[in-house]
């Protein structure tokens, strides 16, 4: 139980009806979760409006309502708080309710289009190896030191974030690495948190189904850096054309990393092969099992962050060489028949291009590259032809297939993709709606030394069709087919 007044600290309040000295049990923003003496925060969402459920919340026991517009008729005995922004109010209320857990550890936020999961997960691994108690809030999973929890979002809602951070406090966690998505920033999920550092990976075409324009998407990311406190660090990628923009208005201490441009943390790729990367980082040689030039950026960001967080440079170099790739991120194996199968989460044009270029830089001319790729339903349609264009231009064969069609007809998504294929590349492409069948066909087509890339789903273990999730694991399926095909 907490006093409502205390939970409202720092919330921008327009009007109060009733007493704020009442005891409330917990905070909820979903009327379906309301129990007796809870406070209900009404949020106007993308599908519906929480304000429609105020009456229901009261009927189910809510004792206080936080909303942007007061209902026409007010219930006796219920406290109403009119706020400027419910999402923001929720974020401050969550931090107050859980006693500001972000202030009791070093919280590092990683934002950008690609690389968030890789950078946060590797930082988690690195700090664990260095002997610390560590937390992780990522798309793949949430870790409270050694305890694993299922992730529902890249950046969960503010109540969930604070709940996990409080658990981390209770476990004695010193560092927490969290992914900060543009949806998360836009919906104020990270507001009221005290960050000790922010890392920018890169910015490319993504989420234009949600944000109105690229400029808005960029400014949302920038807002995260604008909000960092003075004693935090802001570490940005100078090889990305928006790297400087991120640092423009922040009061945090600014640091940079790059492969091509002048920066605080610099790297040069000395070797790039299927076994890993050899880098020269600020005059030291660094070996990593991670593959591909984009991972040189991730490694550099990790190196910089570890340095800024006080880890000793030599130890960091040693520990980085022990890091394992994140599940579903360039996860690969080589079959008995010497066919290489790679599963990668690349589901944006940029990420797909990176992965394909990485493979093409490593493979020889007589090794074929068969790519299996699809695009999600109910999401940004403009990336469909772009991804098909990239896949068909950079592979020897391509199979277009389904990737979480959701409420859409999968064949229509594939047709949208096919529009991006240039005429001279048509003969390389094939469309097989059923993803399992597409993987099987690729396995049958492949010969020794060929490479199969299955892009888009990475660590996901389901296929989402018409609101239902069916078991589906690219890595498991390709392994089984390649095993069956062994002669
Ligand atoms: C588009 C989007 O971001 N939606 C998020 C948003 O929900 P919403 O705005 O759609 O909510 P809504 O359904 O309109 O409902 C409005 C309000 O009414 C309430 N309600 C609703 C029904 C009811 O009976 N009673 C009730 O009180 C809801 O609890 C909500 O508070 O707020 C919810 C609570 O925080 C999120 O769970 C939800 O994420 C949905 C599930 C989602 O898919 N989000 C994705 C797009 C997302 O956030 N992705 C990013 C990463 C993307 C990436 O980088 O790939 C992420 O950080 O995960
Ligand atoms: N620094 C990078 N630059 C470009 N591409 C990258 C980078 N790091 C990873 N990728 C590619 O993007 C894919 C997604 O990587 P990762 O999961 O780390 O990104 P993310 O930002 O967490 O994306 P999401 O929020 O959608 O999970 C990887 O599988 C890889 O192909």
Coordinates of C-alpha atoms and ligand atoms in Angstrom, one line a residue:
X1 CA 0.0 0.0 0.0
X2 CA 1.2 3.5 -0.8
X3 CA -0.2 7.0 -0.4
X4 CA -1.5 8.3 -3.7
X5 CA 0.2 11.7 -3.2
X6 CA 3.6 10.0 -3.0
X7 CA 3.0 8.0 -6.2
X8 CA 2.2 11.3 -8.0
X9 CA 5.5 13.0 -7.3
X10 CA 6.8 14.7 -10.5
X11 CA 3.6 14.1 -12.4
X12 CA 2.3 17.2 -14.3
X13 CA -1.2 17.5 -12.8
X14 CA -3.9 19.8 -14.3
X15 CA -6.7 19.1 -11.8
X16 CA -7.6 17.0 -8.8
X17 CA -11.0 15.9 -7.7
X18 CA -11.0 14.1 -4.3
X19 CA -8.3 13.3 -1.9
X20 CA -4.7 12.4 -2.7
X21 CA -4.0 11.2 0.8
X22 CA -5.7 7.9 0.3
X23 CA -3.9 4.6 0.3
X24 CA -3.7 2.8 -3.0
X25 CA -2.8 -0.8 -3.6
X26 CA -1.1 -0.9 -7.0
X27 CA -1.0 0.9 -10.4
X28 CA -2.7 -0.6 -13.5
X29 CA -3.2 0.8 -17.0
X30 CA -5.4 -2.1 -18.2
X31 CA -8.9 -2.1 -16.7
X32 CA -8.9 -5.9 -17.0
X33 CA -6.2 -6.2 -14.3
X34 CA -7.9 -3.9 -11.8
X35 CA -8.4 -5.2 -8.2
X36 CA -9.8 -3.4 -5.1
X37 CA -8.1 -0.1 -4.2
X38 CA -5.9 0.1 -7.3
X39 CA -5.2 3.2 -9.3
X40 CA -6.2 3.1 -12.9
X41 CA -4.2 5.1 -15.5
X42 CA -6.3 5.7 -18.6
X43 CA -4.1 5.8 -21.7
X44 CA -5.3 6.8 -25.2
X45 CA -3.6 4.0 -27.3
X46 CA -3.2 3.1 -30.9
X47 CA -6.2 0.7 -31.0
X48 CA -8.5 1.9 -28.3
X49 CA -8.8 4.5 -25.5
X50 CA -8.3 3.6 -21.9
X51 CA -10.7 6.5 -21.0
X52 CA -13.5 4.3 -22.2
X53 CA -12.8 1.8 -19.4
X54 CA -12.8 4.2 -16.5
X55 CA -16.3 3.1 -15.3
X56 CA -15.4 -0.5 -15.6
X57 CA -12.2 0.0 -13.6
X58 CA -14.2 1.7 -10.8
X59 CA -16.8 -1.1 -10.9
X60 CA -13.9 -3.6 -10.4
X61 CA -12.5 -1.7 -7.4
X62 CA -10.3 1.2 -8.7
X63 CA -10.1 3.9 -6.0
X64 CA -8.3 6.5 -8.1
X65 CA -8.3 7.4 -11.7
X66 CA -5.5 9.2 -13.6
X67 CA -6.6 10.5 -16.9
X68 CA -6.1 13.2 -19.6
X69 CA -9.8 14.1 -19.7
X70 CA -12.1 13.9 -16.7
X71 CA -15.3 11.8 -17.2
X72 CA -18.6 13.7 -17.4
X73 CA -20.0 12.1 -14.3
X74 CA -17.8 11.5 -11.3
X75 CA -18.2 8.8 -8.8
X76 CA -18.4 9.6 -5.1
X77 CA -15.4 8.3 -3.1
X78 CA -13.1 8.0 -6.1
X79 CA -10.1 10.4 -6.6
X80 CA -9.7 11.8 -10.1
X81 CA -6.4 13.2 -11.3
X82 CA -6.3 15.0 -14.6
X83 CA -2.8 14.9 -16.1
X84 CA -1.2 16.4 -19.2
X85 CA 0.0 13.1 -20.5
X86 CA -1.0 9.7 -19.1
X87 CA 1.9 7.8 -20.5
X88 CA 4.3 10.2 -18.9
X89 CA 2.3 10.1 -15.7
X90 CA 2.4 6.3 -15.7
X91 CA 6.2 6.4 -16.1
X92 CA 6.8 8.7 -13.1
X93 CA 4.2 6.9 -11.0
X94 CA 5.9 3.6 -11.8
X95 CA 9.3 5.0 -10.7
X96 CA 7.8 6.4 -7.5
X97 CA 5.9 3.2 -6.7
X98 CA 9.0 1.0 -7.0
X99 CA 11.2 3.6 -5.2
X100 CA 13.3 4.8 -8.1
X101 CA 15.2 1.5 -8.7
X102 CA 17.1 3.0 -11.7
X103 CA 19.0 5.2 -9.2
X104 CA 20.4 2.2 -7.3
X105 CA 22.3 0.7 -10.3
X106 CA 24.0 1.9 -13.4
X107 CA 21.4 1.8 -16.2
X108 CA 22.7 1.9 -19.8
X109 CA 20.2 2.4 -22.6
X110 CA 21.0 1.2 -26.2
X111 CA 19.1 2.7 -29.1
X112 CA 19.3 2.6 -32.9
X113 CA 17.7 0.6 -35.7
X114 CA 20.0 -2.4 -35.6
X115 CA 22.3 -3.8 -33.0
X116 CA 20.4 -3.1 -29.8
X117 CA 19.9 -6.8 -28.9
X118 CA 23.5 -7.6 -29.8
X119 CA 25.1 -4.8 -27.9
X120 CA 23.0 -5.1 -24.7
X121 CA 23.3 -8.9 -24.7
X122 CA 27.1 -8.8 -25.2
X123 CA 27.5 -6.2 -22.5
X124 CA 25.4 -8.4 -20.2
X125 CA 27.8 -11.3 -21.0
X126 CA 30.9 -9.2 -20.6
X127 CA 30.0 -7.7 -17.2
X128 CA 28.9 -11.2 -16.0
X129 CA 32.3 -12.5 -17.0
X130 CA 34.0 -9.6 -15.3
X131 CA 32.3 -10.8 -12.1
X132 CA 29.5 -8.4 -11.6
X133 CA 25.8 -8.9 -11.0
X134 CA 24.1 -7.8 -14.1
X135 CA 20.6 -7.1 -15.5
X136 CA 19.4 -7.2 -19.1
X137 CA 16.2 -5.9 -20.7
X138 CA 16.2 -7.1 -24.3
X139 CA 13.9 -8.3 -27.1
X140 CA 15.1 -11.8 -26.6
X141 CA 14.9 -12.1 -22.8
X142 CA 15.0 -10.3 -19.5
X143 CA 17.7 -11.3 -17.1
X144 CA 17.8 -10.4 -13.4
X145 CA 21.4 -11.5 -12.9
X146 CA 21.0 -15.3 -13.4
X147 CA 17.2 -15.4 -13.4
X148 CA 15.6 -15.5 -16.9
X149 CA 12.2 -14.0 -17.7
X150 CA 10.3 -14.0 -21.0
X151 CA 10.5 -10.7 -22.9
X152 CA 7.2 -9.3 -24.3
X153 CA 8.7 -6.1 -25.9
X154 CA 12.0 -4.7 -26.8
X155 CA 11.3 -2.0 -24.3
X156 CA 8.4 -3.0 -22.0
X157 CA 5.9 -0.5 -20.4
X158 CA 7.2 1.7 -17.6
X159 CA 5.6 -0.4 -14.8
X160 CA 7.2 -3.5 -16.1
X161 CA 10.6 -1.8 -16.5
X162 CA 10.5 -0.5 -12.9
X163 CA 9.3 -3.8 -11.6
X164 CA 12.3 -5.6 -13.1
X165 CA 14.7 -2.9 -12.0
X166 CA 13.4 -3.2 -8.4
X167 CA 14.0 -7.0 -8.6
X168 CA 17.5 -6.2 -9.8
X169 CA 18.0 -3.9 -6.8
X170 CA 16.9 -6.7 -4.5
X171 CA 19.4 -9.1 -6.2
X172 CA 22.2 -6.6 -5.8
X173 CA 22.6 -5.9 -9.5
X174 CA 25.1 -3.2 -10.3
X175 CA 24.7 -2.7 -14.0
X176 CA 21.7 -3.1 -16.2
X177 CA 21.8 -2.9 -20.0
X178 CA 18.5 -2.2 -21.7
X179 CA 17.2 -1.8 -25.3
X180 CA 15.5 1.4 -25.9
X181 CA 13.1 1.2 -28.9
X182 CA 11.6 4.2 -30.7
X183 CA 8.2 3.0 -29.6
X184 CA 9.4 2.9 -26.1
X185 CA 10.7 6.5 -26.2
X186 CA 7.6 7.8 -28.0
X187 CA 5.3 6.2 -25.5
X188 CA 7.4 7.6 -22.5
X189 CA 8.1 4.0 -21.4
X190 CA 11.7 5.1 -20.3
X191 CA 10.7 8.5 -18.8
X192 CA 11.6 9.0 -15.1
X193 CA 14.5 6.5 -15.3
X194 CA 18.0 7.6 -14.4
X195 CA 20.3 6.5 -17.1
X196 CA 24.1 6.3 -16.5
X197 CA 24.8 6.1 -20.2
X198 CA 23.2 5.9 -23.6
X199 CA 24.6 4.2 -26.7
X200 CA 23.6 4.9 -30.3
X201 CA 24.1 2.1 -32.8
X202 CA 22.8 3.4 -36.2
X203 CA 19.6 4.6 -37.9
X204 CA 18.0 3.3 -41.0
X205 CA 14.7 2.6 -42.6
X206 CA 12.4 1.0 -40.0
X207 CA 9.1 1.5 -38.2
X208 CA 7.7 4.0 -40.7
X209 CA 4.4 2.2 -40.2
X210 CA 4.4 3.8 -36.7
X211 CA 6.3 7.0 -37.1
X212 CA 5.1 9.5 -39.7
X213 CA 8.4 10.2 -41.3
X214 CA 12.1 9.3 -41.0
X215 CA 12.7 12.8 -39.4
X216 CA 10.2 12.0 -36.7
X217 CA 11.8 8.5 -36.2
X218 CA 15.2 10.2 -35.9
X219 CA 13.9 12.9 -33.5
X220 CA 12.3 10.3 -31.3
X221 CA 15.7 8.5 -30.9
X222 CA 17.4 11.9 -30.4
X223 CA 14.9 12.7 -27.6
X224 CA 16.5 9.8 -25.6
X225 CA 19.9 11.4 -25.7
X226 CA 18.4 14.9 -25.0
X227 CA 17.0 13.4 -21.8
X228 CA 20.2 11.9 -20.4
X229 CA 21.6 13.6 -17.3
X230 CA 24.8 15.5 -17.0
X231 CA 26.8 12.8 -15.3
X232 CA 25.8 10.2 -17.9
X233 CA 27.7 9.3 -21.0
X234 CA 26.4 9.5 -24.5
X235 CA 28.3 7.2 -26.9
X236 CA 27.5 7.6 -30.6
X237 CA 28.5 6.1 -33.9
X238 CA 30.3 8.7 -36.0
X239 CA 30.1 6.6 -39.2
X240 CA 26.3 6.9 -39.1
X241 CA 25.1 10.0 -40.7
X242 CA 22.8 10.7 -37.7
X243 CA 25.5 9.9 -35.2
X244 CA 26.3 13.6 -34.6
X245 CA 22.6 14.6 -34.5
X246 CA 22.1 12.3 -31.5
X247 CA 24.7 14.2 -29.5
X248 CA 23.6 17.7 -30.6
X249 CA 21.5 18.7 -27.6
X250 CA 22.5 16.3 -24.9
X251 CA 24.0 17.6 -21.6
X252 CA 25.6 14.2 -21.0
X253 CA 29.3 13.6 -21.6
X254 CA 29.8 13.0 -25.3
X255 CA 31.9 10.1 -26.7
X256 CA 32.2 8.7 -30.2
X257 CA 33.2 5.5 -31.9
X258 CA 33.8 4.8 -35.6
X259 CA 35.7 2.7 -38.1
X260 CA 35.9 5.4 -40.8
X261 CA 35.7 8.8 -39.1
X262 CA 37.7 10.4 -36.3
X263 CA 36.4 9.3 -32.9
X264 CA 37.4 8.5 -29.3
X265 CA 37.1 4.8 -29.9
X266 CA 38.5 3.7 -33.3
X267 CA 38.7 0.3 -34.9
X268 CA 40.1 -1.2 -38.1
X269 CA 39.2 -4.6 -39.4
X270 CA 42.3 -6.7 -39.9
X271 CA 40.6 -10.0 -40.7
X272 CA 37.0 -10.9 -41.5
X273 CA 36.2 -14.6 -42.0
X274 CA 33.7 -17.3 -41.0
X275 CA 35.7 -18.0 -37.8
X276 CA 35.5 -14.4 -36.6
X277 CA 36.9 -10.9 -36.8
X278 CA 40.3 -9.6 -36.0
X279 CA 40.2 -5.9 -35.1
X280 CA 42.6 -3.2 -34.2
X281 CA 40.9 -1.2 -31.4
X282 CA 42.7 2.0 -30.3
X283 CA 46.1 0.3 -31.1
X284 CA 45.2 -3.0 -29.4
X285 CA 44.5 -6.2 -31.3
X286 CA 41.1 -7.7 -30.5
X287 CA 39.8 -11.1 -31.6
X288 CA 36.0 -11.9 -31.6
X289 CA 34.0 -14.9 -32.7
X290 CA 31.4 -12.5 -34.1
X291 CA 31.3 -12.2 -37.8
X292 CA 30.8 -9.3 -40.2
X293 CA 31.8 -5.7 -40.4
X294 CA 28.6 -4.5 -38.6
X295 CA 29.7 -6.5 -35.6
X296 CA 33.0 -4.5 -35.6
X297 CA 30.7 -1.5 -34.7
X298 CA 28.9 -3.5 -32.0
X299 CA 32.2 -4.7 -30.5
X300 CA 33.5 -1.1 -30.6
X301 CA 30.4 0.2 -28.8
X302 CA 30.8 -2.5 -26.2
X303 CA 34.5 -1.7 -25.8
X304 CA 33.8 2.0 -25.4
X305 CA 30.9 1.4 -22.9
X306 CA 33.0 -1.0 -20.8
X307 CA 35.8 1.6 -20.7
X308 CA 33.4 4.4 -19.7
X309 CA 32.0 2.2 -17.0
X310 CA 35.4 1.8 -15.5
X311 CA 36.5 -1.7 -16.7
X312 CA 40.2 -2.2 -17.3
X313 CA 41.1 -2.2 -21.0
X314 CA 43.2 -5.3 -21.0
X315 CA 40.5 -7.3 -19.2
X316 CA 37.9 -6.0 -21.7
X317 CA 39.9 -7.1 -24.7
X318 CA 40.3 -10.6 -23.2
X319 CA 36.7 -10.9 -22.2
X320 CA 35.4 -9.7 -25.6
X321 CA 37.3 -12.6 -27.2
X322 CA 35.2 -15.0 -25.1
X323 CA 31.8 -13.6 -26.0
X324 CA 29.3 -15.8 -27.8
X325 CA 27.0 -14.6 -30.5
X326 CA 23.4 -13.8 -29.5
X327 CA 20.8 -16.5 -30.4
X328 CA 19.3 -15.9 -33.8
X329 CA 21.9 -13.3 -34.7
X330 CA 24.2 -14.8 -37.3
X331 CA 23.7 -18.2 -35.6
X332 CA 25.3 -20.8 -37.9
X333 CA 26.4 -24.4 -38.2
X334 CA 28.0 -26.5 -40.9
X335 CA 26.3 -29.8 -41.8
X336 CA 28.0 -33.1 -42.5
X337 CA 27.6 -32.4 -46.2
X338 CA 29.5 -29.1 -45.6
X339 CA 26.5 -26.9 -46.2
X340 CA 26.5 -23.8 -44.0
X341 CA 23.1 -22.8 -42.6
X342 CA 22.8 -19.3 -41.1
X343 CA 19.8 -18.0 -39.1
X344 CA 19.7 -14.3 -38.7
X345 CA 17.1 -11.9 -37.4
X346 CA 17.7 -9.4 -40.2
X347 CA 14.2 -8.1 -40.9
X348 CA 15.0 -4.6 -42.2
X349 CA 16.5 -3.7 -45.6
X350 CA 19.6 -2.5 -44.0
X351 CA 20.2 -5.5 -41.7
X352 CA 19.5 -7.8 -44.6
X353 CA 22.0 -6.0 -46.8
X354 CA 24.6 -6.2 -44.0
X355 CA 24.2 -9.9 -43.5
X356 CA 24.3 -10.7 -47.3
X357 CA 27.3 -8.5 -47.8
X358 CA 29.0 -10.1 -44.8
X359 CA 28.5 -13.6 -46.3
X360 CA 29.5 -12.4 -49.8
X361 CA 32.7 -11.0 -48.4
X362 CA 33.6 -14.4 -47.0
X363 CA 32.3 -16.9 -49.5
X364 CA 34.1 -17.8 -52.7
X365 CA 32.5 -17.6 -56.2
X366 CA 31.6 -21.3 -56.6
X367 CA 29.8 -21.4 -53.3
X368 CA 26.1 -20.6 -53.8
X369 CA 24.2 -18.4 -51.4
X370 CA 20.5 -19.4 -51.1
X371 CA 18.5 -16.8 -49.2
X372 CA 15.1 -17.5 -47.6
X373 CA 13.3 -14.3 -46.7
X374 CA 9.8 -12.9 -46.0
X375 CA 8.2 -9.7 -44.6
X376 CA 5.8 -9.4 -41.7
X377 CA 2.1 -8.7 -42.1
X378 CA 0.5 -5.6 -40.6
X379 CA 3.8 -3.8 -40.6
X380 CA 5.7 -1.2 -42.8
X381 CA 4.8 -2.3 -46.4
X382 CA 7.4 0.0 -48.0
X383 CA 10.2 -2.3 -46.9
X384 CA 8.8 -5.3 -48.8
X385 CA 10.1 -4.5 -52.3
X386 CA 13.3 -3.1 -50.8
X387 CA 14.1 -6.4 -49.0
X388 CA 13.3 -8.5 -52.1
X389 CA 15.4 -6.2 -54.2
X390 CA 18.4 -6.6 -51.9
X391 CA 18.0 -10.3 -51.4
X392 CA 17.7 -11.0 -55.2
X393 CA 20.6 -8.7 -56.0
X394 CA 23.0 -10.1 -53.4
X395 CA 22.2 -13.9 -53.5
X396 CA 22.6 -16.6 -56.1
X397 CA 19.1 -17.9 -55.4
X398 CA 16.2 -16.5 -53.3
X399 CA 13.1 -18.1 -51.9
X400 CA 10.4 -15.6 -50.9
X401 CA 8.3 -17.0 -48.1
X402 CA 6.1 -16.0 -45.1
X403 CA 7.3 -14.2 -41.9
X404 CA 4.6 -13.6 -39.4
X405 CA 1.8 -12.8 -41.9
X406 CA -0.5 -11.8 -39.0
X407 CA -3.8 -10.7 -40.3
X408 CA -2.6 -10.3 -44.0
X409 CA -2.9 -12.9 -46.8
X410 CA 0.7 -14.2 -47.1
X411 CA 0.6 -14.4 -50.9
X412 CA -0.2 -10.7 -51.1
X413 CA 2.9 -9.9 -49.0
X414 CA 5.0 -12.0 -51.3
X415 CA 3.5 -10.2 -54.3
X416 CA 4.5 -6.9 -52.8
X417 CA 8.0 -8.2 -52.3
X418 CA 8.3 -9.5 -55.9
X419 CA 7.7 -5.9 -57.2
X420 CA 11.2 -5.0 -56.0
X421 CA 13.0 -7.7 -58.0
X422 CA 14.9 -6.4 -61.0
X423 CA 14.0 -8.2 -64.3
X424 CA 17.5 -9.7 -64.6
X425 CA 17.2 -11.3 -61.2
X426 CA 13.8 -12.9 -61.6
X427 CA 15.2 -16.2 -62.7
X428 CA 17.0 -16.5 -59.3
X429 CA 13.8 -16.2 -57.4
X430 CA 11.2 -18.7 -56.2
X431 CA 8.1 -18.1 -54.0
X432 CA 7.0 -20.7 -51.5
X433 CA 4.4 -19.5 -49.0
X434 CA 4.9 -22.2 -46.5
X435 CA 8.2 -21.3 -44.6
X436 CA 8.9 -24.9 -43.6
X437 CA 8.6 -26.0 -47.2
X438 CA 10.8 -23.1 -48.3
X439 CA 13.5 -24.2 -45.9
X440 CA 13.2 -27.8 -47.1
X441 CA 13.5 -26.7 -50.7
X442 CA 16.6 -24.7 -49.9
X443 CA 18.2 -27.7 -48.2
X444 CA 17.4 -29.9 -51.2
X445 CA 18.9 -27.3 -53.6
X446 CA 22.1 -26.8 -51.6
X447 CA 25.3 -28.7 -52.4
X448 CA 28.5 -29.1 -50.5
X449 CA 30.0 -25.7 -49.5
X450 CA 26.8 -23.8 -50.3
X451 CA 25.4 -21.4 -47.8
X452 CA 21.7 -21.1 -46.8
X453 CA 20.6 -17.9 -45.1
X454 CA 17.3 -17.9 -43.3
X455 CA 16.5 -14.3 -42.6
X456 CA 14.0 -12.4 -40.5
X457 CA 12.9 -14.5 -37.5
X458 CA 16.2 -15.2 -35.7
X459 CA 15.5 -16.3 -32.2
X460 CA 11.7 -16.3 -32.6
X461 CA 10.1 -19.7 -32.0
X462 CA 6.8 -19.0 -33.6
X463 CA 5.0 -18.0 -36.7
X464 CA 2.1 -15.5 -36.1
X465 CA -0.9 -16.2 -38.3
X466 CA -4.2 -14.5 -37.8
X467 CA -3.7 -13.7 -34.2
X468 CA -2.3 -17.2 -33.3
X469 CA 1.3 -18.2 -32.7
X470 CA 2.3 -21.5 -34.1
X471 CA 5.6 -23.2 -33.0
X472 CA 8.3 -22.4 -35.5
X473 CA 12.1 -22.4 -35.1
X474 CA 14.2 -21.7 -38.2
X475 CA 17.4 -23.0 -36.6
X476 CA 15.8 -26.3 -35.4
X477 CA 14.0 -26.9 -38.7
X478 CA 17.0 -26.3 -41.0
X479 CA 19.1 -28.6 -38.7
X480 CA 16.6 -31.3 -39.0
X481 CA 16.2 -31.1 -42.8
X482 CA 19.9 -31.0 -43.4
X483 CA 20.3 -34.1 -41.1
X484 CA 17.5 -36.0 -43.0
X485 CA 19.2 -35.2 -46.3
X486 CA 22.5 -36.7 -45.3
X487 CA 23.4 -39.4 -47.7
Ligands
LIG1 C1 1.7 0.0 -31.1 C2 2.1 -0.1 -29.7 O1 3.3 0.2 -29.4 N1 1.2 -0.6 -28.8 C3 1.6 -0.6 -27.4 C4 0.6 0.2 -26.6 O2 -0.7 -0.4 -26.8 P1 -1.8 0.4 -27.6 O3 -1.6 1.8 -27.7 O4 -2.1 -0.4 -28.8 O5 -3.0 0.1 -26.5 P2 -4.6 0.0 -26.9 O6 -4.9 -1.5 -27.2 O7 -4.9 1.0 -27.9 O8 -5.2 0.3 -25.5 C5 -5.2 1.6 -24.9 C6 -5.2 1.5 -23.5 O9 -6.5 0.9 -23.1 C7 -6.3 -0.1 -22.1 N2 -7.4 -1.0 -22.2 C8 -7.7 -1.7 -23.3 C9 -8.7 -2.6 -23.3 C10 -9.5 -2.8 -22.2 O10 -10.4 -3.6 -22.1 N3 -9.2 -2.1 -21.1 C11 -8.1 -1.2 -21.0 O11 -7.9 -0.6 -20.0 C12 -5.0 -0.7 -22.5 O12 -4.4 -1.4 -21.5 C13 -4.2 0.5 -22.9 O13 -3.6 1.1 -21.8 O14 0.9 0.1 -25.2 C14 0.9 -1.2 -24.7 C15 1.3 -1.1 -23.2 O15 2.5 -0.5 -23.0 C16 1.9 -2.1 -25.4 O16 1.8 -3.4 -24.9 C17 1.5 -2.1 -26.9 O17 2.5 -2.8 -27.5 C18 2.0 -3.7 -28.6 C19 1.6 -5.0 -28.0 C20 3.1 -3.8 -29.6 O18 3.0 -4.7 -30.5 N4 4.1 -3.0 -29.7 C21 5.2 -3.0 -30.6 C22 4.9 -2.3 -31.9 C23 6.4 -2.3 -29.9 O19 6.2 -1.6 -28.9 N5 7.6 -2.6 -30.4 C24 8.8 -2.0 -29.9 C25 10.0 -2.4 -30.7 C26 9.9 -2.5 -32.1 C27 11.2 -2.9 -32.7 O20 12.3 -2.3 -32.5 O21 11.2 -3.9 -33.4 C28 9.1 -2.5 -28.5 O22 9.7 -1.8 -27.7 O23 8.7 -3.7 -28.2
LIG2 N1 25.5 -2.6 -35.8 C1 24.8 -3.1 -36.7 N2 24.6 -2.5 -37.9 C2 23.8 -3.0 -38.8 N3 23.2 -4.2 -38.7 C3 23.4 -4.9 -37.6 C4 24.1 -4.4 -36.5 N4 24.1 -5.3 -35.5 C5 23.3 -6.3 -35.9 N5 22.9 -6.1 -37.2 C6 22.0 -6.9 -38.0 O1 20.7 -6.6 -37.6 C7 20.0 -7.8 -37.0 C8 19.3 -7.4 -35.8 O2 20.3 -7.2 -34.8 P1 19.9 -6.9 -33.3 O3 18.8 -7.9 -32.9 O4 21.1 -6.8 -32.4 O5 19.2 -5.5 -33.5 P2 18.0 -4.8 -32.7 O6 18.3 -3.4 -32.8 O7 17.9 -5.4 -31.4 O8 16.8 -5.1 -33.5 P3 15.3 -5.5 -32.8 O9 14.9 -4.4 -31.9 O10 14.4 -5.5 -34.0 O11 15.5 -6.8 -32.1 C9 21.2 -8.8 -36.8 O12 20.7 -10.1 -37.0 C10 22.2 -8.4 -37.8 O13 21.9 -9.0 -39.0

